Amino acid sequence: LNYHPDREVSFEKYEILIGKNPNNLTTYLITDKRSITIKNLDYGTVYYVEIYPLDIRGQRLNILPAKLTFVTGFDKREITQKPIV
């Protein structure tokens, strides 16, 4: 995930919320980085993300976050061996 606000904008930190329901997001990470890797996502799933800039005290600076919706790909690996039971 890359977040690039205007060049003149520089916030202390960012709160990133993620979830499968846009009305039920949870905090994934608070970071000072503008690029992160989101891990442990389910295959073939729609995810909703909101990004809030935070001030030096960790308070949200905007009421309206930057929003993103994306779908993860399907697991295309093929099983080439029979399981051992």
Short mmCIF file of N, CA, C and O in Angstrom, two decimals:
data_model
loop_
_atom_site.label_atom_id
_atom_site.label_comp_id
_atom_site.label_asym_id
_atom_site.label_seq_id
_atom_site.Cartn_x
_atom_site.Cartn_y
_atom_site.Cartn_z
N LEU A 1 0.86 -1.15 0.00
CA LEU A 1 0.00 0.00 0.00
C LEU A 1 0.90 1.21 0.00
O LEU A 1 1.79 1.33 0.84
N ASN A 2 0.70 2.09 -0.95
CA ASN A 2 1.45 3.34 -1.04
C ASN A 2 0.49 4.50 -0.89
O ASN A 2 -0.53 4.54 -1.58
N TYR A 3 0.82 5.42 -0.01
CA TYR A 3 -0.02 6.59 0.23
C TYR A 3 0.81 7.83 -0.05
O TYR A 3 1.84 8.05 0.58
N HIS A 4 0.39 8.61 -1.04
CA HIS A 4 1.15 9.78 -1.44
C HIS A 4 0.25 11.01 -1.51
O HIS A 4 -0.32 11.32 -2.55
N PRO A 5 0.12 11.74 -0.38
CA PRO A 5 -0.63 12.99 -0.42
C PRO A 5 0.20 14.04 -1.17
O PRO A 5 1.30 13.77 -1.63
N ASP A 6 -0.32 15.24 -1.28
CA ASP A 6 0.40 16.32 -1.95
C ASP A 6 1.81 16.46 -1.40
O ASP A 6 2.06 16.20 -0.22
N ARG A 7 2.73 16.91 -2.24
CA ARG A 7 4.13 17.03 -1.84
C ARG A 7 4.32 17.98 -0.65
O ARG A 7 5.22 17.81 0.15
N GLU A 8 3.47 18.98 -0.54
CA GLU A 8 3.58 19.95 0.54
C GLU A 8 3.09 19.39 1.87
O GLU A 8 3.34 19.96 2.92
N VAL A 9 2.37 18.29 1.82
CA VAL A 9 1.77 17.71 3.01
C VAL A 9 2.78 16.79 3.71
O VAL A 9 3.39 15.94 3.08
N SER A 10 2.94 16.97 4.99
CA SER A 10 3.83 16.12 5.77
C SER A 10 3.22 15.91 7.15
O SER A 10 3.19 16.82 7.96
N PHE A 11 2.71 14.72 7.40
CA PHE A 11 2.10 14.40 8.68
C PHE A 11 3.08 13.59 9.51
O PHE A 11 3.96 12.92 8.98
N GLU A 12 2.90 13.63 10.82
CA GLU A 12 3.77 12.88 11.73
C GLU A 12 3.60 11.37 11.54
O GLU A 12 4.56 10.65 11.41
N LYS A 13 2.33 10.93 11.54
CA LYS A 13 2.04 9.50 11.44
C LYS A 13 0.72 9.30 10.71
O LYS A 13 -0.04 10.24 10.50
N TYR A 14 0.44 8.03 10.40
CA TYR A 14 -0.79 7.64 9.73
C TYR A 14 -1.41 6.45 10.45
O TYR A 14 -0.71 5.54 10.85
N GLU A 15 -2.73 6.49 10.59
CA GLU A 15 -3.47 5.35 11.12
C GLU A 15 -4.12 4.66 9.94
O GLU A 15 -4.86 5.28 9.18
N ILE A 16 -3.86 3.37 9.78
CA ILE A 16 -4.40 2.60 8.66
C ILE A 16 -5.37 1.58 9.22
O ILE A 16 -5.01 0.75 10.06
N LEU A 17 -6.62 1.68 8.76
CA LEU A 17 -7.67 0.74 9.17
C LEU A 17 -8.00 -0.15 7.99
O LEU A 17 -7.98 0.30 6.83
N ILE A 18 -8.32 -1.42 8.26
CA ILE A 18 -8.64 -2.36 7.19
C ILE A 18 -9.72 -3.32 7.66
O ILE A 18 -9.83 -3.60 8.86
N GLY A 19 -10.51 -3.81 6.72
CA GLY A 19 -11.53 -4.79 7.05
C GLY A 19 -12.25 -5.28 5.82
O GLY A 19 -12.09 -4.74 4.72
N LYS A 20 -13.07 -6.29 6.01
CA LYS A 20 -13.86 -6.87 4.93
C LYS A 20 -15.23 -6.22 4.82
O LYS A 20 -15.96 -6.48 3.87
N ASN A 21 -15.58 -5.40 5.80
CA ASN A 21 -16.85 -4.68 5.81
C ASN A 21 -16.52 -3.20 6.00
O ASN A 21 -15.85 -2.84 6.98
N PRO A 22 -16.98 -2.32 5.10
CA PRO A 22 -16.61 -0.91 5.21
C PRO A 22 -17.13 -0.24 6.48
O PRO A 22 -16.64 0.81 6.87
N ASN A 23 -18.10 -0.85 7.13
CA ASN A 23 -18.65 -0.29 8.36
C ASN A 23 -18.04 -0.90 9.62
O ASN A 23 -18.47 -0.58 10.73
N ASN A 24 -17.05 -1.79 9.44
CA ASN A 24 -16.44 -2.45 10.58
C ASN A 24 -14.94 -2.62 10.34
O ASN A 24 -14.43 -3.74 10.25
N LEU A 25 -14.22 -1.51 10.25
CA LEU A 25 -12.78 -1.55 10.03
C LEU A 25 -12.05 -1.52 11.37
O LEU A 25 -12.53 -0.92 12.33
N THR A 26 -10.89 -2.16 11.42
CA THR A 26 -10.08 -2.14 12.63
C THR A 26 -8.70 -1.58 12.29
O THR A 26 -8.23 -1.69 11.16
N THR A 27 -8.06 -1.01 13.29
CA THR A 27 -6.73 -0.46 13.08
C THR A 27 -5.76 -1.58 12.75
O THR A 27 -5.61 -2.54 13.50
N TYR A 28 -5.12 -1.46 11.61
CA TYR A 28 -4.11 -2.43 11.18
C TYR A 28 -2.72 -1.99 11.66
O TYR A 28 -1.91 -2.80 12.08
N LEU A 29 -2.47 -0.67 11.59
CA LEU A 29 -1.14 -0.18 11.86
C LEU A 29 -1.17 1.34 12.05
O LEU A 29 -1.95 2.03 11.41
N ILE A 30 -0.32 1.83 12.93
CA ILE A 30 -0.02 3.25 13.01
C ILE A 30 1.45 3.37 12.66
O ILE A 30 2.30 2.71 13.27
N THR A 31 1.76 4.19 11.66
CA THR A 31 3.12 4.24 11.12
C THR A 31 3.49 5.64 10.69
O THR A 31 2.62 6.48 10.46
N ASP A 32 4.79 5.88 10.54
CA ASP A 32 5.26 7.13 9.97
C ASP A 32 5.69 6.93 8.52
O ASP A 32 6.16 7.84 7.87
N LYS A 33 5.50 5.74 8.01
CA LYS A 33 5.87 5.41 6.63
C LYS A 33 4.69 5.64 5.69
O LYS A 33 3.55 5.53 6.07
N ARG A 34 5.01 5.93 4.42
CA ARG A 34 3.96 6.13 3.41
C ARG A 34 3.79 4.90 2.53
O ARG A 34 2.93 4.88 1.67
N SER A 35 4.60 3.89 2.73
CA SER A 35 4.48 2.62 1.99
C SER A 35 4.57 1.48 2.99
O SER A 35 5.49 1.44 3.81
N ILE A 36 3.60 0.55 2.93
CA ILE A 36 3.61 -0.62 3.80
C ILE A 36 3.17 -1.84 3.01
O ILE A 36 2.57 -1.72 1.95
N THR A 37 3.47 -3.00 3.53
CA THR A 37 2.98 -4.25 2.97
C THR A 37 1.93 -4.80 3.93
O THR A 37 2.20 -4.96 5.12
N ILE A 38 0.75 -5.07 3.39
CA ILE A 38 -0.32 -5.66 4.19
C ILE A 38 -0.23 -7.16 4.04
O ILE A 38 -0.26 -7.68 2.93
N LYS A 39 -0.11 -7.86 5.17
CA LYS A 39 0.10 -9.31 5.13
C LYS A 39 -1.10 -10.07 5.67
O LYS A 39 -1.97 -9.50 6.31
N ASN A 40 -1.09 -11.38 5.41
CA ASN A 40 -2.10 -12.32 5.93
C ASN A 40 -3.51 -12.01 5.47
O ASN A 40 -4.46 -12.11 6.23
N LEU A 41 -3.65 -11.67 4.20
CA LEU A 41 -4.97 -11.43 3.62
C LEU A 41 -5.53 -12.73 3.05
O LEU A 41 -4.77 -13.61 2.64
N ASP A 42 -6.84 -12.84 3.02
CA ASP A 42 -7.49 -14.01 2.44
C ASP A 42 -7.55 -13.86 0.92
O ASP A 42 -7.68 -12.76 0.39
N TYR A 43 -7.47 -14.98 0.22
CA TYR A 43 -7.58 -14.98 -1.24
C TYR A 43 -9.01 -14.64 -1.68
O TYR A 43 -9.97 -14.98 -1.00
N GLY A 44 -9.13 -13.97 -2.82
CA GLY A 44 -10.43 -13.69 -3.41
C GLY A 44 -11.37 -12.92 -2.50
O GLY A 44 -12.56 -13.20 -2.45
N THR A 45 -10.85 -11.93 -1.80
CA THR A 45 -11.63 -11.20 -0.81
C THR A 45 -11.57 -9.70 -1.07
O THR A 45 -10.51 -9.17 -1.41
N VAL A 46 -12.70 -9.03 -0.89
CA VAL A 46 -12.74 -7.57 -0.99
C VAL A 46 -12.32 -6.99 0.35
O VAL A 46 -12.82 -7.39 1.39
N TYR A 47 -11.39 -6.03 0.31
CA TYR A 47 -10.94 -5.33 1.51
C TYR A 47 -11.18 -3.83 1.36
O TYR A 47 -11.09 -3.29 0.26
N TYR A 48 -11.46 -3.21 2.47
CA TYR A 48 -11.67 -1.76 2.54
C TYR A 48 -10.59 -1.18 3.44
O TYR A 48 -10.30 -1.73 4.50
N VAL A 49 -10.01 -0.06 3.01
CA VAL A 49 -8.94 0.58 3.76
C VAL A 49 -9.27 2.05 3.94
O VAL A 49 -9.79 2.69 3.03
N GLU A 50 -8.98 2.57 5.13
CA GLU A 50 -9.07 4.00 5.39
C GLU A 50 -7.75 4.45 5.99
O GLU A 50 -7.16 3.74 6.82
N ILE A 51 -7.28 5.64 5.58
CA ILE A 51 -6.02 6.18 6.08
C ILE A 51 -6.28 7.57 6.66
O ILE A 51 -6.80 8.44 5.98
N TYR A 52 -5.92 7.72 7.93
CA TYR A 52 -6.06 9.00 8.62
C TYR A 52 -4.68 9.57 8.94
O TYR A 52 -3.85 8.85 9.51
N PRO A 53 -4.43 10.84 8.64
CA PRO A 53 -3.20 11.46 9.13
C PRO A 53 -3.35 11.77 10.61
O PRO A 53 -4.44 12.10 11.08
N LEU A 54 -2.25 11.60 11.36
CA LEU A 54 -2.26 11.86 12.80
C LEU A 54 -1.30 12.99 13.14
O LEU A 54 -0.26 13.14 12.49
N ASP A 55 -1.63 13.73 14.18
CA ASP A 55 -0.71 14.77 14.65
C ASP A 55 0.31 14.16 15.60
O ASP A 55 0.33 12.95 15.84
N ILE A 56 1.14 14.98 16.17
CA ILE A 56 2.22 14.51 17.04
C ILE A 56 1.70 13.81 18.30
O ILE A 56 2.36 12.99 18.89
N ARG A 57 0.44 14.10 18.69
CA ARG A 57 -0.18 13.45 19.86
C ARG A 57 -0.94 12.18 19.49
O ARG A 57 -1.54 11.55 20.34
N GLY A 58 -0.96 11.85 18.19
CA GLY A 58 -1.68 10.67 17.75
C GLY A 58 -3.16 10.90 17.49
O GLY A 58 -3.92 9.95 17.35
N GLN A 59 -3.58 12.15 17.41
CA GLN A 59 -4.98 12.49 17.15
C GLN A 59 -5.21 12.62 15.65
O GLN A 59 -4.36 13.14 14.92
N ARG A 60 -6.35 12.15 15.19
CA ARG A 60 -6.70 12.26 13.77
C ARG A 60 -6.86 13.73 13.38
O ARG A 60 -7.49 14.51 14.09
N LEU A 61 -6.28 14.09 12.23
CA LEU A 61 -6.34 15.46 11.75
C LEU A 61 -7.51 15.71 10.80
O LEU A 61 -7.89 16.85 10.60
N ASN A 62 -8.04 14.66 10.22
CA ASN A 62 -9.17 14.79 9.29
C ASN A 62 -10.34 13.95 9.76
O ASN A 62 -10.16 12.87 10.31
N ILE A 63 -11.53 14.46 9.49
CA ILE A 63 -12.73 13.66 9.76
C ILE A 63 -12.92 12.65 8.64
O ILE A 63 -13.32 11.52 8.88
N LEU A 64 -12.61 13.06 7.42
CA LEU A 64 -12.76 12.17 6.26
C LEU A 64 -11.41 11.58 5.88
O LEU A 64 -10.49 12.31 5.53
N PRO A 65 -11.29 10.26 5.90
CA PRO A 65 -10.02 9.62 5.57
C PRO A 65 -9.84 9.46 4.06
O PRO A 65 -10.79 9.59 3.28
N ALA A 66 -8.62 9.14 3.64
CA ALA A 66 -8.39 8.64 2.29
C ALA A 66 -8.91 7.21 2.29
O ALA A 66 -8.70 6.47 3.25
N LYS A 67 -9.62 6.80 1.22
CA LYS A 67 -10.23 5.47 1.18
C LYS A 67 -9.74 4.67 -0.02
O LYS A 67 -9.45 5.24 -1.07
N LEU A 68 -9.70 3.36 0.17
CA LEU A 68 -9.27 2.45 -0.88
C LEU A 68 -10.06 1.15 -0.74
O LEU A 68 -10.28 0.68 0.38
N THR A 69 -10.47 0.60 -1.86
CA THR A 69 -11.12 -0.71 -1.89
C THR A 69 -10.34 -1.57 -2.88
O THR A 69 -10.01 -1.11 -3.97
N PHE A 70 -10.02 -2.81 -2.50
CA PHE A 70 -9.32 -3.70 -3.42
C PHE A 70 -9.75 -5.14 -3.19
O PHE A 70 -10.35 -5.47 -2.17
N VAL A 71 -9.47 -5.98 -4.19
CA VAL A 71 -9.79 -7.41 -4.13
C VAL A 71 -8.49 -8.18 -4.27
O VAL A 71 -7.69 -7.91 -5.17
N THR A 72 -8.27 -9.14 -3.38
CA THR A 72 -7.09 -10.00 -3.49
C THR A 72 -7.34 -11.04 -4.58
O THR A 72 -8.48 -11.39 -4.89
N GLY A 73 -6.26 -11.54 -5.17
CA GLY A 73 -6.37 -12.56 -6.21
C GLY A 73 -6.72 -13.92 -5.64
O GLY A 73 -6.76 -14.12 -4.43
N PHE A 74 -6.98 -14.84 -6.54
CA PHE A 74 -7.28 -16.20 -6.14
C PHE A 74 -5.98 -16.99 -6.01
O PHE A 74 -5.00 -16.70 -6.67
N ASP A 75 -5.99 -18.02 -5.18
CA ASP A 75 -4.84 -18.90 -5.02
C ASP A 75 -4.77 -19.80 -6.24
O ASP A 75 -5.61 -20.67 -6.43
N LYS A 76 -3.77 -19.58 -7.09
CA LYS A 76 -3.67 -20.33 -8.34
C LYS A 76 -2.67 -21.48 -8.26
O LYS A 76 -2.35 -22.09 -9.27
N ARG A 77 -2.18 -21.76 -7.05
CA ARG A 77 -1.23 -22.88 -6.94
C ARG A 77 -1.96 -24.19 -7.23
O ARG A 77 -3.11 -24.36 -6.88
N GLU A 78 -1.25 -25.10 -7.86
CA GLU A 78 -1.82 -26.39 -8.18
C GLU A 78 -1.24 -27.45 -7.23
O GLU A 78 -0.05 -27.44 -6.93
N ILE A 79 -2.09 -28.33 -6.77
CA ILE A 79 -1.64 -29.44 -5.94
C ILE A 79 -1.12 -30.51 -6.87
O ILE A 79 -1.85 -31.03 -7.72
N THR A 80 0.16 -30.82 -6.75
CA THR A 80 0.77 -31.77 -7.68
C THR A 80 1.07 -33.11 -7.00
O THR A 80 1.54 -34.03 -7.65
N GLN A 81 0.84 -33.21 -5.70
CA GLN A 81 1.11 -34.46 -5.01
C GLN A 81 -0.10 -34.82 -4.15
O GLN A 81 -0.82 -33.94 -3.67
N LYS A 82 -0.29 -36.11 -3.96
CA LYS A 82 -1.36 -36.56 -3.09
C LYS A 82 -0.92 -36.39 -1.64
O LYS A 82 0.25 -36.63 -1.32
N PRO A 83 -1.83 -36.00 -0.77
CA PRO A 83 -1.45 -35.87 0.64
C PRO A 83 -1.15 -37.23 1.25
O PRO A 83 -1.73 -38.25 0.87
N ILE A 84 -0.25 -37.26 2.19
CA ILE A 84 0.08 -38.50 2.91
C ILE A 84 -0.79 -38.55 4.15
O ILE A 84 -0.80 -37.61 4.95
N VAL A 85 -1.55 -39.63 4.28
CA VAL A 85 -2.46 -39.76 5.39
C VAL A 85 -1.93 -40.75 6.40
O VAL A 85 -1.38 -41.74 6.11
#
